Each structure stands twice: as structure tokens, then as C-alpha cells.
mmCIF file of C-alpha atoms in Angstrom:
data_model
loop_
_atom_site.group_PDB
_atom_site.id
_atom_site.type_symbol
_atom_site.label_atom_id
_atom_site.label_comp_id
_atom_site.label_asym_id
_atom_site.label_seq_id
_atom_site.Cartn_x
_atom_site.Cartn_y
_atom_site.Cartn_z
ATOM 1 C CA UNK A 237 -0.029 -0.020 0.040
ATOM 2 C CA UNK A 238 1.310 3.402 -0.976
ATOM 3 C CA UNK A 239 1.249 6.025 1.904
ATOM 4 C CA UNK A 240 -0.148 9.407 0.801
ATOM 5 C CA UNK A 241 0.596 12.507 2.869
ATOM 6 C CA UNK A 242 -2.025 15.190 3.068
ATOM 7 C CA UNK A 243 -0.954 18.854 3.459
ATOM 8 C CA UNK A 244 -2.362 21.169 6.157
ATOM 9 C CA UNK A 245 -3.724 24.682 5.856
ATOM 10 C CA UNK A 246 -3.187 26.989 8.819
ATOM 11 C CA UNK A 247 -5.608 29.803 9.315
ATOM 12 C CA UNK A 248 -4.754 32.211 12.141
ATOM 13 C CA UNK A 249 -7.291 34.677 13.719
ATOM 14 C CA UNK A 250 -5.641 37.247 15.987
ATOM 15 C CA UNK A 251 -7.702 39.289 18.477
ATOM 16 C CA UNK A 252 -5.971 42.304 19.974
ATOM 17 C CA UNK A 253 -6.596 46.020 20.417
ATOM 18 C CA UNK A 254 -6.956 46.003 16.559
ATOM 19 C CA UNK A 255 -8.254 42.449 15.681
ATOM 20 C CA UNK A 256 -7.207 40.959 12.388
ATOM 21 C CA UNK A 257 -7.066 37.497 10.626
ATOM 22 C CA UNK A 258 -4.163 35.755 8.871
ATOM 23 C CA UNK A 259 -4.761 33.077 6.230
ATOM 24 C CA UNK A 260 -1.892 30.780 5.382
ATOM 25 C CA UNK A 261 -1.286 27.839 2.991
ATOM 26 C CA UNK A 262 1.872 25.852 2.636
ATOM 27 C CA UNK A 263 2.778 27.776 -0.483
ATOM 28 C CA UNK A 264 1.376 31.322 0.243
ATOM 29 C CA UNK A 265 0.708 33.571 3.204
ATOM 30 C CA UNK A 266 -1.958 36.217 3.260
ATOM 31 C CA UNK A 267 -2.529 38.712 6.207
ATOM 32 C CA UNK A 268 -5.671 40.756 5.696
ATOM 33 C CA UNK A 269 -5.194 43.451 8.499
ATOM 34 C CA UNK A 270 -2.825 44.346 11.204
ATOM 35 C CA UNK A 271 -0.087 42.524 13.128
ATOM 36 C CA UNK A 272 1.077 41.635 16.619
ATOM 37 C CA UNK A 273 2.337 44.619 18.626
ATOM 38 C CA UNK A 274 5.112 44.516 21.211
ATOM 39 C CA UNK A 275 3.808 44.608 24.781
ATOM 40 C CA UNK A 276 0.194 44.170 23.724
ATOM 41 C CA UNK A 277 -1.766 41.080 24.759
ATOM 42 C CA UNK A 278 -3.468 39.300 21.873
ATOM 43 C CA UNK A 279 -5.697 36.329 21.486
ATOM 44 C CA UNK A 280 -4.798 34.196 18.464
ATOM 45 C CA UNK A 281 -6.959 31.348 17.042
ATOM 46 C CA UNK A 282 -5.151 28.897 14.788
ATOM 47 C CA UNK A 283 -7.419 26.809 12.503
ATOM 48 C CA UNK A 284 -5.840 23.743 10.854
ATOM 49 C CA UNK A 285 -7.403 22.211 7.740
ATOM 50 C CA UNK A 286 -6.419 19.580 5.258
ATOM 51 C CA UNK A 287 -5.243 20.843 1.929
ATOM 52 C CA UNK A 288 -7.735 20.276 -0.816
ATOM 53 C CA UNK A 289 -10.637 18.963 1.253
ATOM 54 C CA UNK A 290 -10.251 21.771 3.723
ATOM 55 C CA UNK A 291 -11.516 19.424 6.384
ATOM 56 C CA UNK A 292 -10.876 20.527 10.022
ATOM 57 C CA UNK A 293 -7.997 18.726 11.667
ATOM 58 C CA UNK A 294 -8.330 17.715 15.391
ATOM 59 C CA UNK A 295 -5.254 16.749 17.425
ATOM 60 C CA UNK A 296 -2.665 18.726 15.473
ATOM 61 C CA UNK A 297 0.116 20.168 17.525
ATOM 62 C CA UNK A 298 0.473 23.933 16.875
ATOM 63 C CA UNK A 299 3.617 25.764 18.042
ATOM 64 C CA UNK A 300 4.208 29.509 18.294
ATOM 65 C CA UNK A 301 7.855 30.542 18.597
ATOM 66 C CA UNK A 302 9.728 33.838 18.390
ATOM 67 C CA UNK A 303 9.719 37.472 19.707
ATOM 68 C CA UNK A 304 9.599 36.299 23.293
ATOM 69 C CA UNK A 305 6.780 33.798 22.609
ATOM 70 C CA UNK A 306 7.289 30.026 22.966
ATOM 71 C CA UNK A 307 4.133 28.033 23.464
ATOM 72 C CA UNK A 308 2.148 25.144 22.008
ATOM 73 C CA UNK A 309 -1.449 23.951 21.864
ATOM 74 C CA UNK A 310 -3.403 20.993 20.381
ATOM 75 C CA UNK A 311 -6.325 21.706 18.076
ATOM 76 C CA UNK A 312 -9.861 20.791 19.273
ATOM 77 C CA UNK A 313 -12.760 19.216 17.366
ATOM 78 C CA UNK A 314 -13.204 22.488 15.422
ATOM 79 C CA UNK A 315 -9.547 22.382 14.325
ATOM 80 C CA UNK A 316 -8.770 25.315 16.587
ATOM 81 C CA UNK A 317 -5.863 26.100 18.909
ATOM 82 C CA UNK A 318 -6.281 29.273 20.910
ATOM 83 C CA UNK A 319 -3.269 31.254 22.246
ATOM 84 C CA UNK A 320 -2.961 34.354 24.484
ATOM 85 C CA UNK A 321 0.422 35.904 23.801
ATOM 86 C CA UNK A 322 2.332 39.109 24.568
ATOM 87 C CA UNK A 323 5.377 39.567 22.352
ATOM 88 C CA UNK A 324 8.324 41.342 23.937
ATOM 89 C CA UNK A 325 10.270 42.326 20.792
ATOM 90 C CA UNK A 326 9.864 43.067 17.222
ATOM 91 C CA UNK A 327 10.358 40.482 14.449
ATOM 92 C CA UNK A 328 8.327 37.473 13.317
ATOM 93 C CA UNK A 329 6.530 34.689 15.231
ATOM 94 C CA UNK A 330 6.763 31.328 13.529
ATOM 95 C CA UNK A 331 3.633 29.218 13.556
ATOM 96 C CA UNK A 332 3.885 25.452 12.733
ATOM 97 C CA UNK A 333 1.304 22.729 12.730
ATOM 98 C CA UNK A 334 2.104 19.004 12.751
ATOM 99 C CA UNK A 335 0.136 15.724 12.980
ATOM 100 C CA UNK A 336 1.120 12.274 12.170
ATOM 101 C CA UNK A 337 0.372 11.181 8.665
ATOM 102 C CA UNK A 338 0.235 14.672 7.225
ATOM 103 C CA UNK A 339 2.885 17.122 5.947
ATOM 104 C CA UNK A 340 3.714 19.838 8.505
ATOM 105 C CA UNK A 341 2.863 23.355 7.448
ATOM 106 C CA UNK A 342 3.439 26.774 8.890
ATOM 107 C CA UNK A 343 3.239 30.538 8.646
ATOM 108 C CA UNK A 344 4.702 33.638 10.162
ATOM 109 C CA UNK A 345 3.116 36.672 11.863
ATOM 110 C CA UNK A 346 5.043 39.963 12.089
ATOM 111 C CA UNK A 347 5.449 41.733 15.400
ATOM 112 C CA UNK A 348 5.785 45.513 15.125
ATOM 113 C CA UNK A 349 6.609 48.173 17.799
ATOM 114 C CA UNK A 350 3.733 49.897 19.591
ATOM 115 C CA UNK A 351 3.626 53.355 18.026
ATOM 116 C CA UNK A 352 0.506 54.534 19.875
ATOM 117 C CA UNK A 353 0.851 57.165 22.604
ATOM 118 C CA UNK A 354 1.698 55.295 25.870
ATOM 119 C CA UNK A 355 -0.920 55.269 28.604
ATOM 120 C CA UNK A 356 -0.252 57.505 31.602
ATOM 121 C CA UNK A 357 -2.085 57.161 34.913
ATOM 122 C CA UNK A 358 -1.230 59.084 38.132
ATOM 123 C CA UNK A 359 -2.073 58.253 41.738
ATOM 124 C CA UNK A 360 -4.146 60.953 43.431
ATOM 125 C CA UNK A 361 -2.089 63.983 44.339
ATOM 126 C CA UNK A 362 -2.717 66.510 47.125
ATOM 127 C CA UNK A 363 -3.315 70.027 45.773
ATOM 128 C CA UNK A 364 -1.595 71.718 48.771
ATOM 129 C CA UNK A 365 1.097 70.495 51.095
ATOM 130 C CA UNK A 366 3.668 71.818 53.661
ATOM 131 C CA UNK A 367 6.252 69.218 52.656
ATOM 132 C CA UNK A 368 9.097 70.502 50.434
ATOM 133 C CA UNK A 369 9.252 67.307 48.433
ATOM 134 C CA UNK A 370 6.608 65.191 46.761
ATOM 135 C CA UNK A 371 6.739 61.576 45.381
ATOM 136 C CA UNK A 372 4.690 61.065 42.283
ATOM 137 C CA UNK A 373 3.590 57.583 41.521
ATOM 138 C CA UNK A 374 1.864 56.202 38.407
ATOM 139 C CA UNK A 375 1.643 53.637 35.697
ATOM 140 C CA UNK A 376 2.603 53.693 31.961
ATOM 141 C CA UNK A 377 3.747 51.209 29.244
ATOM 142 C CA UNK A 378 6.816 49.127 30.219
ATOM 143 C CA UNK A 379 9.970 50.356 28.531
ATOM 144 C CA UNK A 380 8.873 53.940 28.252
ATOM 145 C CA UNK A 381 10.811 56.953 29.553
ATOM 146 C CA UNK A 382 8.965 59.049 32.122
ATOM 147 C CA UNK A 383 9.922 62.475 33.395
ATOM 148 C CA UNK A 384 8.232 64.319 36.257
ATOM 149 C CA UNK A 385 9.271 67.848 35.800
ATOM 150 C CA UNK A 386 13.006 67.592 35.289
ATOM 151 C CA UNK A 387 13.317 64.371 37.340
ATOM 152 C CA UNK A 388 13.603 61.096 35.452
ATOM 153 C CA UNK A 389 11.352 58.537 37.016
ATOM 154 C CA UNK A 390 12.158 54.879 37.777
ATOM 155 C CA UNK A 391 9.976 52.648 35.587
ATOM 156 C CA UNK A 392 9.816 48.976 36.480
ATOM 157 C CA UNK A 393 9.070 45.961 34.231
ATOM 158 C CA UNK A 394 5.349 46.341 34.724
ATOM 159 C CA UNK A 395 5.274 50.031 33.856
ATOM 160 C CA UNK A 396 4.900 51.280 37.399
ATOM 161 C CA UNK A 397 6.988 54.409 38.092
ATOM 162 C CA UNK A 398 7.784 56.949 40.719
ATOM 163 C CA UNK A 399 9.787 60.072 41.076
ATOM 164 C CA UNK A 400 10.463 62.501 44.013
ATOM 165 C CA UNK A 401 10.495 66.194 43.067
ATOM 166 C CA UNK A 402 11.322 69.302 45.065
ATOM 167 C CA UNK A 403 8.750 72.029 45.440
ATOM 168 C CA UNK A 404 9.097 75.803 45.730
ATOM 169 C CA UNK A 405 7.049 77.928 48.028
ATOM 170 C CA UNK A 406 3.765 78.851 46.322
ATOM 171 C CA UNK A 407 2.263 77.308 43.240
ATOM 172 C CA UNK A 408 4.161 74.612 41.310
ATOM 173 C CA UNK A 409 3.068 73.615 37.759
ATOM 174 C CA UNK A 410 4.265 70.040 37.231
ATOM 175 C CA UNK A 411 4.406 68.288 33.881
ATOM 176 C CA UNK A 412 4.566 64.438 33.705
ATOM 177 C CA UNK A 413 5.647 63.047 30.357
ATOM 178 C CA UNK A 414 5.806 59.367 29.245
ATOM 179 C CA UNK A 415 7.681 58.943 25.927
ATOM 180 C CA UNK A 416 8.662 56.256 23.478
ATOM 181 C CA UNK A 417 10.632 56.816 20.316
ATOM 182 C CA UNK A 418 7.329 57.091 18.396
ATOM 183 C CA UNK A 419 4.873 58.968 20.606
ATOM 184 C CA UNK A 420 4.395 60.572 24.030
ATOM 185 C CA UNK A 421 1.657 61.351 26.522
ATOM 186 C CA UNK A 422 1.733 64.263 28.987
ATOM 187 C CA UNK A 423 -0.289 65.237 32.043
ATOM 188 C CA UNK A 424 -0.082 68.459 34.145
ATOM 189 C CA UNK A 425 -1.030 69.199 37.644
ATOM 190 C CA UNK A 426 -0.752 72.048 40.096
ATOM 191 C CA UNK A 427 0.471 71.716 43.670
ATOM 192 C CA UNK A 428 0.953 74.509 46.209
ATOM 193 C CA UNK A 429 3.704 74.492 48.778
ATOM 194 C CA UNK A 430 2.660 76.321 51.965
ATOM 195 C CA UNK A 431 5.078 76.229 54.831
ATOM 196 C CA UNK A 432 4.039 79.500 56.534
ATOM 197 C CA UNK A 433 2.462 79.262 59.903
ATOM 198 C CA UNK A 434 -1.052 80.564 60.087
ATOM 199 C CA UNK A 435 -1.490 84.141 61.296
ATOM 200 C CA UNK A 436 -3.449 84.590 64.528
ATOM 201 C CA UNK A 437 -4.892 87.787 65.878
ATOM 202 C CA UNK A 438 -6.329 87.751 69.436
ATOM 203 C CA UNK A 439 -8.992 90.399 69.841
ATOM 204 C CA UNK A 440 -9.105 90.200 73.652
ATOM 205 C CA UNK A 441 -6.863 92.683 75.577
ATOM 206 C CA UNK A 442 -6.192 90.382 78.583
ATOM 207 C CA UNK A 443 -4.097 93.005 80.346
ATOM 208 C CA UNK A 444 -7.032 95.443 80.455
ATOM 209 C CA UNK A 445 -10.078 93.175 80.731
ATOM 210 C CA UNK A 446 -11.353 92.741 84.217
ATOM 211 C CA UNK A 447 -12.166 89.083 85.204
ATOM 212 C CA UNK A 448 -13.666 88.890 88.668
ATOM 213 C CA UNK A 449 -15.317 85.720 90.060
ATOM 214 C CA UNK A 450 -15.764 84.132 86.652
ATOM 215 C CA UNK A 451 -15.517 80.454 85.757
ATOM 216 C CA UNK A 452 -15.184 80.946 81.988
ATOM 217 C CA UNK A 453 -13.934 83.582 79.596
ATOM 218 C CA UNK A 454 -14.644 84.093 75.916
ATOM 219 C CA UNK A 455 -11.621 84.254 73.643
ATOM 220 C CA UNK A 456 -12.128 85.839 70.179
ATOM 221 C CA UNK A 457 -9.860 86.343 67.298
ATOM 222 C CA UNK A 458 -8.981 86.107 63.601
ATOM 223 C CA UNK A 459 -7.346 83.199 61.794
ATOM 224 C CA UNK A 460 -6.493 82.156 58.268
ATOM 225 C CA UNK A 461 -9.659 80.614 56.610
ATOM 226 C CA UNK A 462 -9.689 76.838 56.869
ATOM 227 C CA UNK A 463 -7.588 76.676 59.991
ATOM 228 C CA UNK A 464 -8.468 74.966 63.311
ATOM 229 C CA UNK A 465 -7.959 76.654 66.659
ATOM 230 C CA UNK A 466 -7.609 74.785 69.999
ATOM 231 C CA UNK A 467 -7.329 76.733 73.295
ATOM 232 C CA UNK A 468 -6.221 74.674 76.387
ATOM 233 C CA UNK A 469 -7.664 71.557 74.687
ATOM 234 C CA UNK A 470 -10.944 73.165 73.770
ATOM 235 C CA UNK A 471 -11.666 73.449 69.991
ATOM 236 C CA UNK A 472 -12.914 76.876 68.969
ATOM 237 C CA UNK A 473 -15.855 77.523 66.588
ATOM 238 C CA UNK A 474 -14.327 78.932 63.364
ATOM 239 C CA UNK A 475 -16.481 80.736 60.753
ATOM 240 C CA UNK A 476 -14.496 81.914 57.757
ATOM 241 C CA UNK A 477 -11.569 83.861 59.477
ATOM 242 C CA UNK A 478 -13.269 84.448 62.811
ATOM 243 C CA UNK A 479 -13.033 82.114 65.882
ATOM 244 C CA UNK A 480 -14.645 82.209 69.332
ATOM 245 C CA UNK A 481 -14.123 79.858 72.208
ATOM 246 C CA UNK A 482 -15.333 79.548 75.872
ATOM 247 C CA UNK A 483 -12.489 78.543 78.129
ATOM 248 C CA UNK A 484 -12.731 77.417 81.783
ATOM 249 C CA UNK A 485 -10.552 79.355 84.182
ATOM 250 C CA UNK A 486 -9.650 79.318 87.857
ATOM 251 C CA UNK A 487 -9.057 82.113 90.348
ATOM 252 C CA UNK A 488 -5.485 83.339 90.056
ATOM 253 C CA UNK A 489 -3.088 83.273 87.111
ATOM 254 C CA UNK A 490 -4.311 81.263 84.106
ATOM 255 C CA UNK A 491 -2.096 80.483 81.055
ATOM 256 C CA UNK A 492 -3.944 80.130 77.767
ATOM 257 C CA UNK A 493 -2.233 78.031 75.087
ATOM 258 C CA UNK A 494 -3.645 78.894 71.739
ATOM 259 C CA UNK A 495 -2.686 76.463 68.942
ATOM 260 C CA UNK A 496 -3.759 77.303 65.409
ATOM 261 C CA UNK A 497 -3.297 74.677 62.672
ATOM 262 C CA UNK A 498 -3.923 75.346 58.997
ATOM 263 C CA UNK A 499 -5.255 72.854 56.408
ATOM 264 C CA UNK A 500 -1.822 71.466 55.680
ATOM 265 C CA UNK A 501 -0.595 71.198 59.288
ATOM 266 C CA UNK A 502 1.370 74.338 59.756
ATOM 267 C CA UNK A 503 1.000 75.521 63.386
ATOM 268 C CA UNK A 504 1.174 78.759 65.355
ATOM 269 C CA UNK A 505 1.294 78.590 69.154
ATOM 270 C CA UNK A 506 0.602 81.675 71.326
ATOM 271 C CA UNK A 507 0.522 81.841 75.118
ATOM 272 C CA UNK A 508 -1.456 84.450 77.009
ATOM 273 C CA UNK A 509 -1.697 85.103 80.704
ATOM 274 C CA UNK A 510 -5.167 85.797 82.174
ATOM 275 C CA UNK A 511 -5.678 86.994 85.738
ATOM 276 C CA UNK A 512 -8.916 86.028 87.389
ATOM 277 C CA UNK A 513 -9.705 87.833 90.622
ATOM 278 C CA UNK A 514 -11.982 87.138 93.456
ATOM 279 C CA UNK A 515 -13.901 89.901 95.081
ATOM 280 C CA UNK A 516 -13.291 90.108 98.826
ATOM 281 C CA UNK A 517 -16.293 91.663 100.631
ATOM 282 C CA UNK A 518 -16.131 92.837 104.247
ATOM 283 C CA UNK A 519 -19.043 94.226 106.138
ATOM 284 C CA UNK A 520 -18.835 95.642 109.599
ATOM 285 C CA UNK A 521 -21.192 97.830 111.646
ATOM 286 C CA UNK A 522 -20.320 100.595 114.071
ATOM 287 C CA UNK A 523 -20.836 99.375 117.622
ATOM 288 C CA UNK A 524 -21.372 95.778 116.581
ATOM 289 C CA UNK A 525 -18.803 93.039 117.114
ATOM 290 C CA UNK A 526 -20.351 90.886 114.366
ATOM 291 C CA UNK A 527 -18.842 91.193 110.974
ATOM 292 C CA UNK A 528 -19.084 89.408 107.610
ATOM 293 C CA UNK A 529 -16.364 88.214 105.219
ATOM 294 C CA UNK A 530 -17.750 87.170 101.828
ATOM 295 C CA UNK A 531 -21.096 86.656 103.522
ATOM 296 C CA UNK A 532 -19.701 84.486 106.270
ATOM 297 C CA UNK A 533 -20.411 85.712 109.809
ATOM 298 C CA UNK A 534 -17.466 86.282 112.073
ATOM 299 C CA UNK A 535 -16.754 87.965 115.458
ATOM 300 C CA UNK A 536 -14.528 91.003 115.793
ATOM 301 C CA UNK A 537 -12.304 91.509 118.906
ATOM 302 C CA UNK A 538 -13.309 95.151 118.719
ATOM 303 C CA UNK A 539 -16.302 96.665 116.988
ATOM 304 C CA UNK A 540 -15.909 99.675 114.625
ATOM 305 C CA UNK A 541 -16.443 103.144 116.262
ATOM 306 C CA UNK A 542 -16.670 106.768 115.316
ATOM 307 C CA UNK A 543 -14.235 109.300 116.731
ATOM 308 C CA UNK A 544 -13.599 112.822 115.530
ATOM 309 C CA UNK A 545 -16.181 112.328 112.882
ATOM 310 C CA UNK A 546 -14.140 109.476 111.363
ATOM 311 C CA UNK A 547 -15.102 105.796 111.249
ATOM 312 C CA UNK A 548 -12.421 103.710 112.911
ATOM 313 C CA UNK A 549 -12.092 100.024 111.982
ATOM 314 C CA UNK A 550 -10.007 97.192 113.386
ATOM 315 C CA UNK A 551 -6.718 97.061 111.390
ATOM 316 C CA UNK A 552 -5.743 93.353 112.089
ATOM 317 C CA UNK A 553 -9.167 91.949 111.249
ATOM 318 C CA UNK A 554 -9.335 93.750 107.826
ATOM 319 C CA UNK A 555 -5.665 93.320 107.064
ATOM 320 C CA UNK A 556 -5.621 89.559 107.648
ATOM 321 C CA UNK A 557 -8.967 89.248 105.719
ATOM 322 C CA UNK A 558 -7.053 90.648 102.764
ATOM 323 C CA UNK A 559 -4.081 88.321 103.341
ATOM 324 C CA UNK A 560 -1.732 90.832 104.954
ATOM 325 C CA UNK A 561 0.629 90.145 107.903
ATOM 326 C CA UNK A 562 0.184 92.522 110.877
ATOM 327 C CA UNK A 563 2.713 92.760 113.691
ATOM 328 C CA UNK A 564 2.769 95.092 116.764
ATOM 329 C CA UNK A 565 5.889 96.267 118.649
ATOM 330 C CA UNK A 566 4.839 96.997 122.212
ATOM 331 C CA UNK A 567 8.117 98.939 122.877
ATOM 332 C CA UNK A 568 7.848 101.344 119.986
ATOM 333 C CA UNK A 569 4.113 101.141 119.636
ATOM 334 C CA UNK A 570 4.558 100.650 115.999
ATOM 335 C CA UNK A 571 2.403 98.416 113.719
ATOM 336 C CA UNK A 572 4.091 96.844 110.731
ATOM 337 C CA UNK A 573 1.969 95.537 107.863
ATOM 338 C CA UNK A 574 3.308 93.412 105.068
ATOM 339 C CA UNK A 575 0.921 93.185 102.130
ATOM 340 C CA UNK A 576 2.482 91.479 99.172
ATOM 341 C CA UNK A 577 5.441 93.660 98.128
ATOM 342 C CA UNK A 578 4.022 96.589 100.033
ATOM 343 C CA UNK A 579 5.399 97.566 103.551
ATOM 344 C CA UNK A 580 3.376 99.822 105.845
ATOM 345 C CA UNK A 581 4.463 101.212 109.156
ATOM 346 C CA UNK A 582 2.301 103.408 111.568
ATOM 347 C CA UNK A 583 2.602 104.513 115.152
ATOM 348 C CA UNK A 584 -0.053 104.589 117.804
ATOM 349 C CA UNK A 585 -1.019 108.162 118.528
ATOM 350 C CA UNK A 586 0.651 109.511 115.360
ATOM 351 C CA UNK A 587 -1.318 110.674 112.333
ATOM 352 C CA UNK A 588 1.607 109.901 110.101
ATOM 353 C CA UNK A 589 2.470 106.523 108.521
ATOM 354 C CA UNK A 590 4.889 105.291 105.833
ATOM 355 C CA UNK A 591 3.838 103.169 102.817
ATOM 356 C CA UNK A 592 6.933 101.793 101.091
ATOM 357 C CA UNK A 593 9.001 104.547 102.849
ATOM 358 C CA UNK A 594 6.624 107.381 101.698
ATOM 359 C CA UNK A 595 5.065 109.350 104.479
ATOM 360 C CA UNK A 596 1.237 109.701 104.408
ATOM 361 C CA UNK A 597 -1.049 111.565 106.809
ATOM 362 C CA UNK A 598 -4.012 109.887 108.514
ATOM 363 C CA UNK A 599 -7.218 111.806 109.182
ATOM 364 C CA UNK A 600 -7.148 110.420 112.698
ATOM 365 C CA UNK A 601 -4.126 108.915 114.428
ATOM 366 C CA UNK A 602 -4.089 105.092 114.949
ATOM 367 C CA UNK A 603 -5.539 104.253 118.354
ATOM 368 C CA UNK A 604 -5.798 101.262 120.639
ATOM 369 C CA UNK A 605 -9.235 100.318 121.833
ATOM 370 C CA UNK A 606 -9.748 97.256 123.960
ATOM 371 C CA UNK A 607 -6.313 96.125 122.984
ATOM 372 C CA UNK A 608 -6.913 96.379 119.306
ATOM 373 C CA UNK A 609 -5.447 98.822 116.814
ATOM 374 C CA UNK A 610 -8.062 101.004 115.166
ATOM 375 C CA UNK A 611 -7.399 103.074 112.086
ATOM 376 C CA UNK A 612 -9.656 105.366 109.929
ATOM 377 C CA UNK A 613 -11.423 103.523 107.159
ATOM 378 C CA UNK A 614 -9.831 105.853 104.575
ATOM 379 C CA UNK A 615 -6.420 104.599 105.528
ATOM 380 C CA UNK A 616 -7.639 101.097 104.754
ATOM 381 C CA UNK A 617 -8.581 102.270 101.259
ATOM 382 C CA UNK A 618 -5.114 103.757 100.752
ATOM 383 C CA UNK A 619 -3.187 100.822 102.064
ATOM 384 C CA UNK A 620 -5.066 97.979 100.427
ATOM 385 C CA UNK A 621 -6.337 99.887 97.366
ATOM 386 C CA UNK A 622 -9.854 98.917 98.420
ATOM 387 C CA UNK A 623 -13.185 100.496 97.874
ATOM 388 C CA UNK A 624 -15.078 101.601 100.962
ATOM 389 C CA UNK A 625 -18.589 102.785 101.469
ATOM 390 C CA UNK A 626 -20.657 103.833 104.566
ATOM 391 C CA UNK A 627 -24.357 103.358 104.989
ATOM 392 C CA UNK A 628 -25.301 106.073 107.551
ATOM 393 C CA UNK A 629 -28.733 104.596 108.083
ATOM 394 C CA UNK A 630 -27.388 101.247 109.255
ATOM 395 C CA UNK A 631 -23.965 102.518 110.209
ATOM 396 C CA UNK A 632 -22.508 99.716 108.155
ATOM 397 C CA UNK A 633 -19.062 99.948 106.530
ATOM 398 C CA UNK A 634 -18.533 97.910 103.341
ATOM 399 C CA UNK A 635 -14.998 97.252 102.108
ATOM 400 C CA UNK A 636 -14.421 95.484 98.838
ATOM 401 C CA UNK A 637 -11.255 94.556 97.018
ATOM 402 C CA UNK A 638 -10.222 92.360 94.070
ATOM 403 C CA UNK A 639 -7.874 89.647 95.283
ATOM 404 C CA UNK A 640 -5.573 87.685 93.074
ATOM 405 C CA UNK A 641 -5.321 84.246 94.749
#
């Protein structure tokens, strides 16, 4: 018996970004449209038929080799072998089909460079920052050259790239360009570098404002729009460029730490001292040994009295109520008063006294009644910088003074 070999016909269908079909016979190759492109994934369907009868051939081994492709498939019942390939270089991919009892056949498919503009995608970028450098990250076609501004980016084998650029204060117009030898793609973006601390204006004049017996104070001011203000841990209400905040305070010296932070994290810190006073209130009545300090009843060793038309009040009782130290020298009959940084000396029977070495004249000399030093109420006002008032109807003397605890 004479063995007859039947030839094969290979028909290649290529599906890519621009699909095309290739028809091949053993003696002639026809490509209707397109070709394989470097770096582009394509689906290729190889159809194997017998020469002459054009019957579909099942079980033929089809091999694709070249341009970074080396793969094989076996045709199915429809005579098809389907490949998904990505060529890595230009040239030609050889396709061969073999099956026992038939002559092998083959064809070639050209691979051309990708001349289309490369894709260019950037990760989201912040429009404003306080950092002097910025890393730009994105993706493009593998093998392309990418510049971010004047900085050449590092592009990996998958097309991912990154580059770190330096920013100047103010607006920075950045151009990103991805290029091949055939085409390029550019994108632009604007980023603002702001390293300046936010401006803060405090509208309160803490040195002049009088805070007496208060538990909170209101702080007002101006700030750069978009900023946040925190005062002693309390966040202020900000409307446009105006802020207001209620701050708890204690009697005595209070330090306000005002921290303003703008939208990119720049900070301004201001410290202000606020003095909160308590009002000391003393009420005593002529001829009455009962007195009141801040509404609390207490007993005086000697009641107030009137002499020479002047109201005399007990010095030690009032001095100590204001926090002063009162000492009496029996030998010299001098009374020494230490009130904060102020020193006062007066002598029993004398209408002169010294306040920090300066001589002052009393309306009535200091006197001792029932073993207690009595002085005119006006002297109390001078020494302790207090306010005094007298109710003639009730004969009540009221002495008030702001005290800084």
C-alpha cells in the first residue's frame, strides 16, 4: 500500500486591540489586516485544515515561537488552537502545525513596535502641602521613559513608576511626560507648597479686661480661613476667618495656650496670661462686734467706732482678711503691715505713717481700743487699694477689694 501524505492549511485569527485575521497555505501567506504589537496582549486562534478537502483537523500540535513567545497547543474538534500571547520584541513569530500522517505546515506573523501614545495614569495628588518634596507615583507602558518635571522617574518591568520632586514655596506647575521613540503622553497638575504658619490675631486685651469671680472667659480672634484653633484643649468655633471659644478658668493666674493649625498642618502657638480675681467683701457695723467676710459671719475682737467724725475700723481683722501680715511692737508702739510687696508702718497716737517709705497723713491717728489697733477707714482704702462705702442709716461699713489668689 502506498502511503499518501495530506498537506495542512493553517488559518490564524488574531484578537488584539486592533483584531485581524491571517490566512496561510503551505505555499502562500496572506495577512488581511494588522499585526502583533510589542507589549500588547493578543488572542490568536489557529485553525488547521487539510489541503484540498479543507476538512478541520483535530489533534494537530500547533507551536508559536519567536519574539519572546514559545508556546504550543493541540487543536480541538473544530480544528482550533487558541493562544494568548504578549510579544516582547519586534520580528516574526513562526507558527507550525504537525500531525502524524500529514505534511507539517506553517506561517509567520510579524510583530511591530507599539507606536501609539503610551498610557499615563497618576495616583491621586494633594493640591496643597507643607512638605518641600513630593513623590509622584503612576503607571505607563513598560519600557517607556518618564519625566516628572525635570526628574527622570524609575519605571519597572510592569510600567509602574515613581519620582520624587522638590517644590518651591507657592504654586508649582508640574508636567509628567511618558515617551517612546514614536509617541508621548503628558499630564499636568498644580500643587501649592505652603510652609508658612497661620496668622493669629487675638482680639481680647487680657491686660485690660477685668475678670472677677468668673469660671469661663470668651476668647475671640482672627485666623487664616480653613484653620483649626484649639485653646487649652478646647476646639474653637471657626467661621471663615473668625473664631470664638469659651475657656474654663480658675481664680489666680491662668495660662492660655492657643494652637492654630492650617489645612496642611502648619502651626502657630501663642501663650497668653489671664488674671482671674475674686472679690473680697467685708461688712462691719459701728458698735457691733459681728462682721461678715464674703457673707460668712465672724466675730470681731473690737467693733468699729466713730471718733472725731471718722469711722475707725480694726486694722488686724481687715488686714488679715485681705491676706496681709500685721505685727505690733509693744516697745515702739509701731504696727508693721506686710501686704504682698508693700510695707506699711504706723505708730499709735501718730497721724503719720509710711507706705513703702513714703510718708502719708492719717485723718485720725491710729488708736488702741480694747487692746486692738483701730485706724480710719480711709487709711484702709489707701493701704489695700480697696473700695469703701458707709451706710449712715445702718452705720454699716462695706470694704471690697479684688484679690488675686
